[in-house]
XYZ file of C-alpha atoms in Angstrom:
57
model
C 98.607 32.036 26.758
C 101.164 29.292 27.371
C 101.508 30.385 30.972
C 97.897 29.288 31.575
C 99.009 25.706 30.993
C 101.067 26.012 34.178
C 98.981 28.380 36.251
C 95.609 26.687 35.937
C 96.745 23.260 37.225
C 98.790 24.971 39.927
C 95.741 26.951 41.090
C 93.593 23.816 41.096
C 96.251 21.906 43.034
C 96.576 24.629 45.671
C 92.812 24.915 45.998
C 92.542 21.153 46.394
C 95.230 21.172 49.081
C 93.381 23.893 50.947
C 90.120 21.992 50.714
C 91.814 18.772 51.847
C 93.292 20.589 54.847
C 89.906 22.009 55.777
C 88.201 18.614 55.499
C 91.009 17.066 57.584
C 90.507 19.679 60.305
C 86.775 18.966 60.364
C 87.291 15.213 60.612
C 89.810 15.508 63.444
C 87.433 17.796 65.372
C 89.692 20.838 65.399
C 86.655 23.147 65.626
C 85.022 21.333 68.550
C 85.830 23.847 71.310
C 86.056 27.326 69.829
C 85.769 29.186 73.138
C 88.250 27.073 75.112
C 91.365 28.062 73.198
C 90.612 31.746 73.684
C 90.066 31.356 77.411
C 93.213 29.253 77.807
C 95.227 31.967 76.073
C 94.161 34.676 78.535
C 93.909 32.595 81.714
C 96.345 33.519 84.440
C 96.932 30.136 86.007
C 100.717 30.167 85.753
C 102.655 30.127 88.970
C 104.436 33.391 89.661
C 108.192 33.348 89.223
C 109.925 34.304 92.428
C 113.021 36.433 91.952
C 115.895 35.430 94.171
C 118.239 38.042 95.530
C 121.877 37.716 94.597
C 123.691 36.692 97.800
C 127.142 37.449 96.399
C 126.788 41.210 96.862
């Protein structure tokens, strides 16, 4: 039963930190563009890397 003295405040603290992080993400508009991040991840707008032949051989 003595372990509850440590675990209960720890659980409340971690829950409060999670809630504070969620509220922070809402206030800083992290969920504004939900589709854009997915499309940016799969877009193929990078320039192709040209392989140069080794002239020493």
